[in-house]
Amino acid sequence: MDSSNDEALDIIVTNVVATFRTRCHLNLRTIALEGTNVIYKPEVGKVLMKLRKPKITASIWSSGKIICTGATSEDEAKLGARRLARCLQKLGFKVRFSAFKVVNVLAVCSMPFAIHLIDFTKNNRPIASYEPELHPAATYRIKHLKATIQVFSTGSLTVTGPNVQNVATAVEQAYPLLFECRKPLCK
Amino acid sequence: MLLFLFSCKDKLFTGSGYLSLKHMSSLNTRGCQGQEILLLCANDTVSYSNSTAVSKKPCMNLIKGLQRVKAICRTLRVNSAIEDLSQTYYKQAYQHDHFFKVKLQKKEVLGGCCVLVSCRLLNWPITMGTISCVLDADVAVVGTIYQEMIKILCIEAPITNVTDIMEAHCQEYKISLPHVPEELAESSKDLTKHAVALVELAADSWIVTGRRPVSIMMAAVYLAWQSLKPNKQRLKFSLDKFCQIAKIDKHKPALKRIAEIKQVLCKLGKEIPWVKEEVTPDNVVRQIEDILKYRYALLRRALRTHEDTLLAECQVSGVELLPEDTAPSQNSKPVDQTPHTSSIEQDGQNVETEKQPEDGGDKSEHSVPQEHKVPEPNWGKRELFAPPCVVNPKKRRRAAQPQMRDVASDEEISDSEIDSYIRSPQEARDFALSQKLLSLSDSKKS
């Protein structure tokens, strides 16, 4: 057994989606008028506000619900959410930062080998599904982690889950299954 | 509290109250035996559908849907087992809450999906594209409904292999007599045999996985047709012209697949001992017959040659490859499948989340920030056969992010930072004025 082929796998978090509430009504026109880096979308009833640091985009609804996207870690998402809440406070709203929750984390990872998707799907049915006519990747859903892994034949993985820890666990769980399918089955 | 209705001695009694078993038995003793006693609970209303369930007939749309499923089966000329199974699945899916109230259009697509899953379960090779064609629906729509349906009905449908579909696909090509002149004609049997062999070779060399089957099949049929009689006339035929004479629609990605298959054929063609000239994509078609005949031996030779070349390169360069840096070669021994150390990377820094005890010495190496590591060569370039996207990546590899200090969610936020996101009163007034002027000019234009 050759254990010296162990390699570190870099799981790169590319997007963290978080929500929070301001516990007060927000006047979108005021935000659009007095805020910079703001895009007002009256047709859908929301305002988009972009922060430079951290680089996040927030969708703001008049009910006080806000969704932040674009952060690359959970801490960054929280910091960005707090900065946004401070911005809204400075604009004159009685904001109370509450109900902050990370709802989705998107990460990518690359295996150092190609993966035979048909073998992978056959070995892991029905958790794995693969329809080449619809999408080039096989989908592997881990129910108890609420994580979904898209497996590409090039070895790239795209993982989505409710938090970073679940995403990491999902990759670790999937690795041995992917390793088994790194070559076509011998005839 | 109960509402009760019963008949006794041709009289109808109704009332409300509490009926115990004692009461019910006393009703029987008074000569109401054999009469119907209907008890209704005041708190649970019996719906019309429940009360008439016994005499329920299938609705017209279900009947029409079943007829449509039958028609699809007859169009595709599938056997009776598939027809019956499709109808069974359609009935189950139709009556499920998820599909009960959907539009008729969706129900029609559902019928097609039932046929598709039945074909797959009973080993009848058919593609989603064929079903979409028969239904005149978008493949994506058919795919979505298909995936919903198999989830709801808990069906484990096998995937159709490309090689299984080849025979049916080849028959679509009108490339036999009397459709085309004799010099261009080929029998469907020969064409299928060669095309299947080409697809198998493509599958072994990572060209099929993750790709749409139709473009690969088209490329295989085209190359098979050329290789059956590799004269000047056929070799000059472009894919466009071939599709025209075969009376099928051309798939653009098939051109790329042809190039990829030719590259693989060239790699194998080089290993043929009796071919002295250099094998290039232009002249490889003449060697296809020999390559397909001896493909397994040629594959083994090519892999061995590649390994020898790699070994020679390592020795010449004098670099001792570290075990972590070597990608597993295709002929490597089975490797221990222990879970590897993984690290979560954020803004270019590695932060280890879990540690494995096996390679303790490697931990420090793996925790080095990304930009200090020697950039890993693309592992695909070291392999003889690898997915083409890895060998020739379009996108640049994810570059290391500019170094950012670790972000703490509870760090202080300065006022000046926040002020940069807020307009001053003068700026706000100017902005409002400009918006007003813009809207006025827009209304004047319209």
XYZ file of C-alpha atoms in Angstrom:
633
model
C 0.000 0.000 0.000
C 1.398 3.327 -1.035
C 0.494 6.011 1.455
C 2.890 8.521 0.053
C 0.385 9.620 -2.583
C -1.622 11.516 0.045
C -2.066 15.094 -1.075
C -3.745 18.077 0.479
C -6.926 19.060 -1.281
C -7.631 22.745 -1.418
C -11.276 23.532 -0.979
C -11.732 27.101 -2.169
C -14.827 28.828 -0.835
C -16.067 31.024 -3.650
C -19.380 32.289 -2.301
C -21.179 32.556 1.018
C -24.827 33.587 1.102
C -26.160 34.966 4.372
C -29.354 36.638 5.489
C -30.226 38.941 8.339
C -33.038 41.246 9.400
C -33.065 44.890 10.413
C -36.285 44.685 12.437
C -37.580 47.879 10.885
C -39.143 49.039 7.649
C -36.679 50.387 5.084
C -37.516 53.119 2.589
C -35.879 51.894 -0.600
C -36.096 55.268 -2.332
C -34.175 56.917 0.502
C -31.492 54.247 0.292
C -31.275 54.671 -3.492
C -31.034 58.463 -3.162
C -28.628 58.775 -0.283
C -26.543 55.641 -0.665
C -23.666 55.189 -3.098
C -23.005 51.940 -4.927
C -26.733 51.324 -4.987
C -28.981 49.969 -7.755
C -32.723 50.463 -7.297
C -34.984 47.848 -8.844
C -38.539 49.090 -8.304
C -40.000 46.389 -10.591
C -38.981 43.670 -8.138
C -39.184 45.854 -5.039
C -35.590 45.670 -3.917
C -32.344 47.599 -3.788
C -28.898 46.189 -4.524
C -26.076 47.646 -2.513
C -22.467 46.722 -3.107
C -19.723 47.038 -0.537
C -16.078 47.276 -1.551
C -14.591 45.697 1.513
C -15.514 42.947 1.957
C -16.653 42.543 -1.612
C -20.281 41.675 -1.135
C -23.595 42.482 -2.758
C -26.663 42.910 -0.632
C -30.266 42.656 -1.768
C -32.386 44.840 0.472
C -36.147 44.569 0.775
C -38.416 47.150 2.370
C -39.536 44.580 4.966
C -36.039 44.714 6.417
C -34.874 41.370 5.098
C -31.401 41.484 3.553
C -29.487 38.820 1.646
C -25.712 39.179 1.334
C -23.771 37.332 -1.338
C -20.196 37.312 -2.540
C -18.284 36.755 0.674
C -15.554 34.135 0.737
C -15.920 33.066 4.351
C -18.554 33.009 7.054
C -16.722 35.660 9.067
C -16.469 37.892 6.045
C -20.187 37.500 5.407
C -20.965 38.552 8.976
C -18.611 41.506 8.815
C -20.144 42.645 5.555
C -23.629 42.262 6.982
C -22.702 44.354 10.021
C -21.183 47.069 7.830
C -24.312 47.151 5.796
C -26.441 47.444 8.914
C -24.242 50.350 10.068
C -24.697 52.022 6.660
C -28.431 51.764 6.983
C -28.262 53.136 10.536
C -26.321 56.133 9.269
C -28.982 56.671 6.638
C -31.397 57.218 9.494
C -33.127 53.857 9.903
C -33.601 52.295 13.342
C -31.727 49.167 12.438
C -31.228 46.288 14.866
C -28.921 43.633 13.491
C -30.693 40.343 14.090
C -31.312 36.819 12.801
C -28.005 36.588 10.979
C -27.689 33.189 9.332
C -25.417 31.698 6.708
C -27.775 29.933 4.340
C -25.480 28.636 1.620
C -21.796 28.078 0.965
C -20.393 27.351 -2.481
C -16.923 25.874 -2.762
C -14.805 24.328 -5.490
C -12.217 21.618 -5.199
C -10.031 19.838 -7.702
C -9.023 16.192 -7.630
C -5.640 15.347 -9.104
C -7.217 12.657 -11.277
C -10.003 12.264 -13.802
C -13.212 10.589 -12.733
C -15.223 8.116 -14.761
C -18.716 9.436 -14.161
C -20.636 6.402 -15.355
C -18.759 4.102 -12.978
C -19.197 6.631 -10.169
C -22.949 6.779 -10.756
C -23.307 3.006 -11.034
C -21.413 2.487 -7.775
C -23.389 5.116 -5.866
C -26.931 4.887 -7.166
C -29.389 6.360 -6.158
C -27.427 9.014 -4.264
C -25.559 9.874 -7.451
C -27.254 10.774 -10.696
C -25.768 11.524 -14.085
C -27.530 12.623 -17.252
C -24.948 13.555 -19.878
C -27.626 14.967 -22.183
C -28.603 17.512 -19.534
C -25.427 18.380 -17.637
C -21.808 17.263 -17.946
C -21.442 16.591 -14.225
C -22.724 13.847 -11.953
C -24.706 15.051 -8.934
C -24.055 13.495 -5.545
C -26.390 14.531 -2.742
C -25.515 13.864 0.881
C -28.813 14.101 2.704
C -27.635 14.246 6.305
C -25.176 17.040 5.504
C -27.636 18.804 3.176
C -24.753 19.085 0.746
C -24.683 18.617 -3.020
C -21.544 17.816 -4.964
C -21.307 18.258 -8.715
C -18.589 15.954 -9.986
C -16.984 16.693 -13.346
C -14.972 14.192 -15.335
C -11.940 16.492 -15.122
C -11.838 15.919 -11.368
C -13.324 19.313 -10.478
C -15.943 19.369 -7.774
C -18.456 22.071 -7.000
C -19.882 21.702 -3.507
C -22.816 23.524 -1.976
C -23.892 23.194 1.619
C -25.356 25.112 4.553
C -21.955 25.958 6.065
C -18.237 25.576 5.516
C -17.852 22.629 7.879
C -20.528 20.625 6.066
C -18.885 21.379 2.757
C -15.518 20.136 4.001
C -17.100 17.004 5.454
C -18.917 16.344 2.191
C -15.660 16.472 0.237
C -13.967 14.160 2.707
C -16.849 11.698 2.478
C -16.917 11.775 -1.293
C -13.159 11.463 -1.794
C -12.830 7.678 -1.391
C -15.802 7.128 -3.709
C -14.213 9.348 -6.336
C -10.840 7.716 -5.880
C -12.362 4.333 -6.742
C -13.561 5.710 -10.064
C -10.413 7.454 -11.133
C -9.839 4.977 -13.963
C -12.274 3.260 -16.297
C -13.312 -0.228 -15.197
C -11.024 -2.867 -16.674
C -12.605 -5.068 -19.358
C -70.515 15.024 19.140
C -72.002 12.970 16.370
C -74.652 13.511 13.753
C -76.488 10.300 13.118
C -78.856 9.093 10.508
C -80.464 5.686 10.556
C -83.521 3.994 9.262
C -85.622 1.611 11.225
C -88.918 0.021 10.248
C -89.107 2.226 7.154
C -88.720 5.359 9.192
C -85.796 7.715 8.960
C -84.312 9.006 12.168
C -81.795 11.823 12.400
C -80.370 13.557 15.351
C -77.274 14.711 17.081
C -75.788 13.725 20.373
C -73.440 11.268 21.900
C -73.843 7.709 20.766
C -72.122 5.060 22.812
C -71.764 1.429 21.909
C -74.612 0.710 24.372
C -76.879 2.970 22.372
C -75.868 1.392 19.114
C -76.543 -2.103 20.394
C -79.927 -0.979 21.771
C -80.843 0.296 18.295
C -80.163 -3.183 17.005
C -82.349 -4.833 19.587
C -85.265 -2.568 18.666
C -85.506 -4.205 15.312
C -83.151 -1.985 13.409
C -80.923 -4.887 12.610
C -79.871 -4.968 9.027
C -80.725 -1.328 8.608
C -78.001 1.082 7.780
C -76.739 3.306 10.502
C -74.723 6.166 9.196
C -72.647 8.008 11.687
C -71.028 11.291 10.793
C -68.622 13.006 13.048
C -69.474 16.695 13.280
C -65.845 17.683 13.453
C -64.684 15.621 10.399
C -66.538 16.514 7.249
C -66.509 13.803 4.653
C -65.434 15.245 1.323
C -67.363 14.539 -1.838
C -64.383 12.775 -3.400
C -64.092 10.437 -0.414
C -67.766 9.609 -0.309
C -67.909 8.879 -4.019
C -64.550 7.075 -4.145
C -66.157 3.682 -4.705
C -67.719 4.659 -7.990
C -64.859 6.900 -9.125
C -63.975 6.753 -12.807
C -60.637 7.877 -14.268
C -60.811 11.450 -15.475
C -60.757 12.283 -19.172
C -57.274 13.803 -19.008
C -55.879 10.636 -17.453
C -57.468 8.538 -20.177
C -56.115 10.864 -22.870
C -52.713 10.836 -21.193
C -52.628 7.047 -21.191
C -53.604 7.011 -24.853
C -50.791 9.457 -25.577
C -48.317 7.233 -23.747
C -49.505 4.322 -25.862
C -49.100 6.387 -29.021
C -45.527 7.331 -28.047
C -44.728 3.663 -27.454
C -46.162 2.725 -30.849
C -44.180 5.517 -32.538
C -40.979 4.245 -30.972
C -41.993 0.623 -31.717
C -41.173 -0.594 -28.247
C -42.419 -3.922 -26.944
C -45.624 -4.487 -24.978
C -43.816 -4.855 -21.617
C -42.465 -1.327 -21.938
C -45.870 -0.062 -22.990
C -47.550 -1.592 -19.947
C -44.873 -0.379 -17.566
C -45.070 3.160 -18.979
C -48.807 3.233 -18.474
C -48.457 1.980 -14.902
C -45.919 4.671 -14.092
C -48.032 7.304 -15.768
C -51.057 6.393 -13.658
C -48.978 6.514 -10.475
C -47.332 9.810 -11.360
C -50.544 11.423 -12.594
C -52.328 10.688 -9.341
C -49.478 11.955 -7.167
C -49.955 15.376 -5.568
C -46.876 16.759 -7.293
C -48.261 16.221 -10.788
C -51.967 16.275 -10.180
C -52.548 19.977 -10.669
C -49.925 20.749 -13.298
C -50.629 21.959 -16.818
C -51.621 19.492 -19.513
C -48.441 20.302 -21.406
C -46.397 19.137 -18.440
C -48.533 16.016 -18.168
C -47.763 15.200 -21.782
C -44.049 15.529 -21.110
C -44.597 13.332 -18.045
C -45.981 10.663 -20.344
C -42.808 10.795 -22.420
C -40.694 10.551 -19.274
C -42.603 7.434 -18.203
C -41.792 5.856 -21.550
C -38.142 6.862 -21.180
C -37.762 5.368 -17.715
C -39.539 2.163 -18.765
C -37.189 1.808 -21.736
C -34.189 2.268 -19.473
C -35.418 -0.233 -16.921
C -36.092 -2.854 -19.581
C -32.808 -2.267 -21.436
C -34.243 -0.609 -24.491
C -31.628 1.954 -25.551
C -33.152 5.361 -26.138
C -31.986 8.915 -25.555
C -33.726 11.817 -23.928
C -33.248 13.668 -27.188
C -35.415 11.139 -29.011
C -38.222 11.534 -26.479
C -37.944 15.333 -26.715
C -38.190 15.058 -30.475
C -41.298 12.904 -30.301
C -42.916 15.250 -27.768
C -41.657 18.364 -29.563
C -40.433 19.690 -26.214
C -37.185 21.187 -24.949
C -34.647 18.637 -23.655
C -34.120 20.688 -20.504
C -37.848 20.640 -19.700
C -38.029 16.897 -20.309
C -34.955 16.440 -18.129
C -36.411 18.420 -15.225
C -39.703 16.542 -15.254
C -37.871 13.234 -15.634
C -35.748 13.901 -12.561
C -38.785 14.986 -10.536
C -40.661 11.876 -11.579
C -37.939 9.367 -10.663
C -37.532 11.073 -7.300
C -41.246 10.951 -6.532
C -41.773 7.392 -7.731
C -38.463 6.241 -6.193
C -37.203 4.628 -9.383
C -33.556 3.661 -9.820
C -33.159 3.872 -13.547
C -29.872 2.794 -15.110
C -28.000 5.122 -17.446
C -27.988 4.258 -21.111
C -24.554 3.467 -22.456
C -23.514 5.321 -25.606
C -22.483 2.079 -27.297
C -25.986 0.675 -26.784
C -27.568 3.631 -28.544
C -25.143 3.478 -31.464
C -27.060 0.912 -33.470
C -30.283 2.896 -33.380
C -28.379 6.091 -34.111
C -26.552 4.625 -37.117
C -29.810 3.576 -38.684
C -30.859 7.230 -38.902
C -28.052 7.872 -41.374
C -29.295 7.360 -44.926
C -25.879 6.277 -46.142
C -26.729 2.916 -47.679
C -28.025 1.972 -51.119
C -30.267 3.240 -52.697
C -30.145 6.531 -50.732
C -26.641 7.423 -51.954
C -24.443 6.422 -54.922
C -22.515 3.174 -54.634
C -19.115 4.788 -54.060
C -20.475 6.567 -50.979
C -22.716 3.798 -49.683
C -21.938 1.594 -46.665
C -24.041 -1.083 -45.037
C -25.546 -0.137 -41.706
C -24.027 -3.241 -40.099
C -20.419 -2.400 -41.031
C -20.898 1.226 -40.157
C -22.309 0.374 -36.730
C -19.510 -2.105 -35.993
C -16.771 0.434 -36.725
C -18.578 3.281 -35.028
C -19.110 1.255 -31.848
C -15.422 0.361 -31.759
C -14.515 4.041 -32.157
C -16.884 5.033 -29.353
C -15.383 2.369 -27.080
C -11.923 3.692 -27.844
C -13.102 7.240 -27.158
C -14.596 6.087 -23.846
C -11.288 4.465 -22.837
C -9.419 7.677 -23.596
C -11.654 10.064 -21.622
C -13.451 11.668 -24.537
C -16.951 10.344 -23.781
C -17.290 11.033 -20.060
C -19.150 14.257 -19.376
C -19.997 14.896 -23.003
C -23.297 14.811 -24.856
C -23.673 11.448 -26.599
C -25.017 12.763 -29.918
C -21.871 14.653 -30.921
C -19.648 11.684 -30.090
C -21.862 9.299 -32.018
C -21.897 11.615 -35.015
C -18.112 11.926 -34.961
C -17.748 8.139 -34.657
C -20.115 7.462 -37.561
C -18.372 10.017 -39.768
C -14.906 8.609 -39.073
C -16.171 5.042 -39.416
C -17.677 5.867 -42.815
C -14.425 7.439 -43.996
C -12.309 4.575 -42.707
C -14.387 1.860 -44.413
C -13.216 3.154 -47.803
C -10.451 5.720 -47.149
C -10.125 6.925 -50.756
C -9.497 10.498 -51.821
C -13.148 11.186 -52.452
C -14.299 10.230 -48.974
C -11.388 11.868 -47.202
C -12.280 15.160 -48.876
C -15.864 14.978 -47.573
C -16.413 17.456 -44.762
C -18.753 16.708 -41.871
C -21.198 19.223 -43.307
C -21.416 17.445 -46.624
C -21.602 14.058 -44.955
C -24.593 15.173 -42.878
C -26.218 16.502 -46.029
C -25.976 13.251 -47.928
C -26.959 11.228 -44.856
C -29.941 13.559 -44.370
C -29.352 14.361 -40.711
C -28.845 17.614 -38.814
C -25.260 18.469 -38.093
C -24.125 18.953 -34.488
C -21.401 21.571 -34.237
C -19.612 19.996 -31.262
C -19.088 16.891 -33.440
C -16.229 18.736 -35.190
C -14.371 19.062 -31.906
C -15.038 15.421 -31.075
C -13.632 14.406 -34.470
C -10.440 16.336 -33.749
C -10.154 14.767 -30.282
C -10.719 11.235 -31.566
C -8.158 11.813 -34.323
C -5.585 12.895 -31.736
C -6.135 9.685 -29.801
C -5.919 7.666 -33.009
C -2.631 9.398 -33.848
C -1.186 8.435 -30.461
C -2.103 4.823 -31.115
C -1.160 4.941 -34.800
C 2.419 5.832 -33.841
C 2.715 2.460 -32.094
C 1.837 0.398 -35.195
C 5.142 -1.284 -36.122
C 4.510 -1.555 -39.883
C 3.621 2.115 -40.361
C 6.816 3.942 -41.188
C 5.454 7.347 -42.087
C 4.495 9.867 -39.434
C 0.879 9.517 -38.379
C -0.912 12.877 -38.421
C -4.595 13.813 -38.139
C -4.646 14.176 -41.948
C -3.524 10.638 -42.731
C -4.679 8.739 -39.638
C -8.028 7.777 -41.202
C -6.282 5.199 -43.413
C -4.939 3.475 -40.283
C -8.261 3.424 -38.397
C -9.089 -0.136 -39.421
C -5.772 -1.486 -38.100
C -5.937 0.683 -34.993
C -9.402 -0.590 -34.115
C -8.401 -4.201 -34.787
C -5.394 -4.058 -32.436
C -6.519 -1.249 -30.172
C -5.965 -2.948 -26.820
C -2.429 -3.954 -27.692
C -1.716 -0.497 -29.084
C -3.148 1.120 -25.941
C -0.853 -0.947 -23.756
C 2.150 -0.113 -25.940
C 1.322 3.592 -25.969
C 0.990 3.715 -22.183
C 4.253 1.852 -21.729
C 6.057 4.171 -24.157
C 4.635 7.183 -22.353
C 5.807 5.931 -18.980
C 9.267 5.230 -20.333
C 9.389 8.735 -21.791
C 8.365 10.295 -18.474
C 10.974 8.262 -16.633
C 13.659 9.276 -19.100
C 12.662 12.953 -18.743
C 12.917 12.734 -14.965
C 16.343 11.189 -15.156
C 17.572 13.778 -17.651
C 16.264 16.722 -15.628
C 17.794 15.197 -12.500
C 14.820 16.276 -10.376
C 13.683 13.877 -7.709
C 9.980 14.078 -7.791
C 8.517 14.265 -4.289
C 5.799 11.669 -3.665
C 3.166 14.451 -3.116
C 3.872 15.964 -6.444
C 3.387 12.876 -8.589
C -0.040 12.347 -10.031
C -1.130 8.699 -10.099
C -0.251 7.249 -13.479
C -2.714 5.027 -15.224
C -0.751 1.867 -14.541
C 0.025 2.640 -10.914
C -0.599 0.107 -8.191
C -3.751 0.484 -6.113
C -3.243 3.255 -3.609
C -4.415 3.282 -0.016
C -7.703 5.119 0.011
C -7.424 6.885 3.348
C -9.158 10.248 3.445
C -6.706 12.969 2.662
C -5.932 16.048 4.667
C -8.140 18.775 3.385
C -7.791 22.473 3.812
C -10.242 25.260 3.411
C -8.754 28.091 1.483
C -9.925 31.615 1.848
C -8.250 34.491 0.121
C -5.180 32.475 -0.736
C -4.426 31.194 2.744
C -4.710 27.542 3.738
C -6.401 26.802 6.988
C -6.410 23.158 7.982
C -9.691 21.874 9.247
C -8.910 18.212 9.885
C -5.640 16.401 10.297
C -4.869 12.783 9.493
C -2.222 11.115 11.608
C -0.571 9.277 8.727
C 1.678 11.893 7.203
C 2.527 14.100 10.104
C 5.595 15.409 8.391
C 3.614 16.767 5.485
C 1.323 18.988 7.531
C 3.663 21.907 7.679
C 4.157 21.771 3.933
C 0.438 21.838 3.326
C -0.123 24.793 5.589
C 2.197 27.045 3.595
C 0.310 29.941 2.011
C -0.571 29.345 -1.619
C 1.707 31.915 -3.184
C 4.818 30.387 -1.595
C 4.149 26.918 -3.021
C 5.736 25.853 -6.299
C 2.838 25.971 -8.775
C 1.777 22.421 -9.627
C 2.046 21.512 -13.309
C -1.247 20.608 -14.913
C -1.558 16.882 -14.097
C -3.401 16.324 -17.374
C -0.323 17.160 -19.384
C 1.590 14.366 -17.673
C -1.008 11.750 -18.640
C -1.166 10.165 -22.067
C -4.967 10.166 -22.014
C -6.862 12.699 -19.960
C -10.098 14.636 -20.405
C -9.414 17.237 -23.109
C -10.555 20.087 -20.800
C -7.717 19.213 -18.445
C -5.087 18.871 -21.166
C -6.096 22.133 -22.840
C -7.807 24.182 -20.171
C -9.719 27.190 -21.519
C -9.878 29.027 -18.224
C -6.825 30.053 -16.346
C -6.427 28.160 -13.117
C -7.891 29.922 -10.130
C -5.155 32.450 -9.302
C -4.171 33.077 -5.711
C -6.242 35.908 -4.285
C -4.405 39.036 -3.112
C -3.307 38.500 0.448
C -5.951 39.669 2.899
C -5.621 39.643 6.617
C -7.860 37.234 8.447
C -11.286 38.724 8.789
C -12.966 38.651 12.170
C -16.717 38.940 12.132
C -16.781 41.085 15.272
C -14.073 43.599 14.402
C -14.726 47.314 14.857
C -16.192 49.246 11.947
C -14.966 52.798 11.684
C -17.281 55.706 10.867
C -15.136 56.930 8.015
C -15.502 53.574 6.281
C -19.272 53.749 6.469
C -19.343 57.402 5.366
C -17.788 56.395 2.067
C -21.033 54.601 1.239
C -23.292 57.557 2.001
C -23.807 60.605 -0.178
C -23.519 64.023 1.335
C -26.747 66.114 1.320
C -25.478 68.138 -1.642
C -24.619 64.993 -3.609
C -28.036 63.541 -2.815
C -29.757 66.686 -4.080
C -27.651 66.711 -7.266
C -28.404 63.045 -7.837
C -32.151 63.560 -7.376
C -32.065 66.469 -9.840
C -30.185 64.461 -12.448
C -32.651 61.585 -12.096
C -35.534 64.029 -12.588
C -33.923 65.529 -15.702
C -33.246 62.071 -17.123
C -36.812 60.943 -16.615
C -38.088 64.178 -18.225
C -35.881 63.709 -21.270
C -36.991 60.052 -21.560
C -40.649 61.041 -21.430
C -40.052 63.749 -24.090
C -38.380 61.199 -26.397
C -41.241 58.744 -26.020
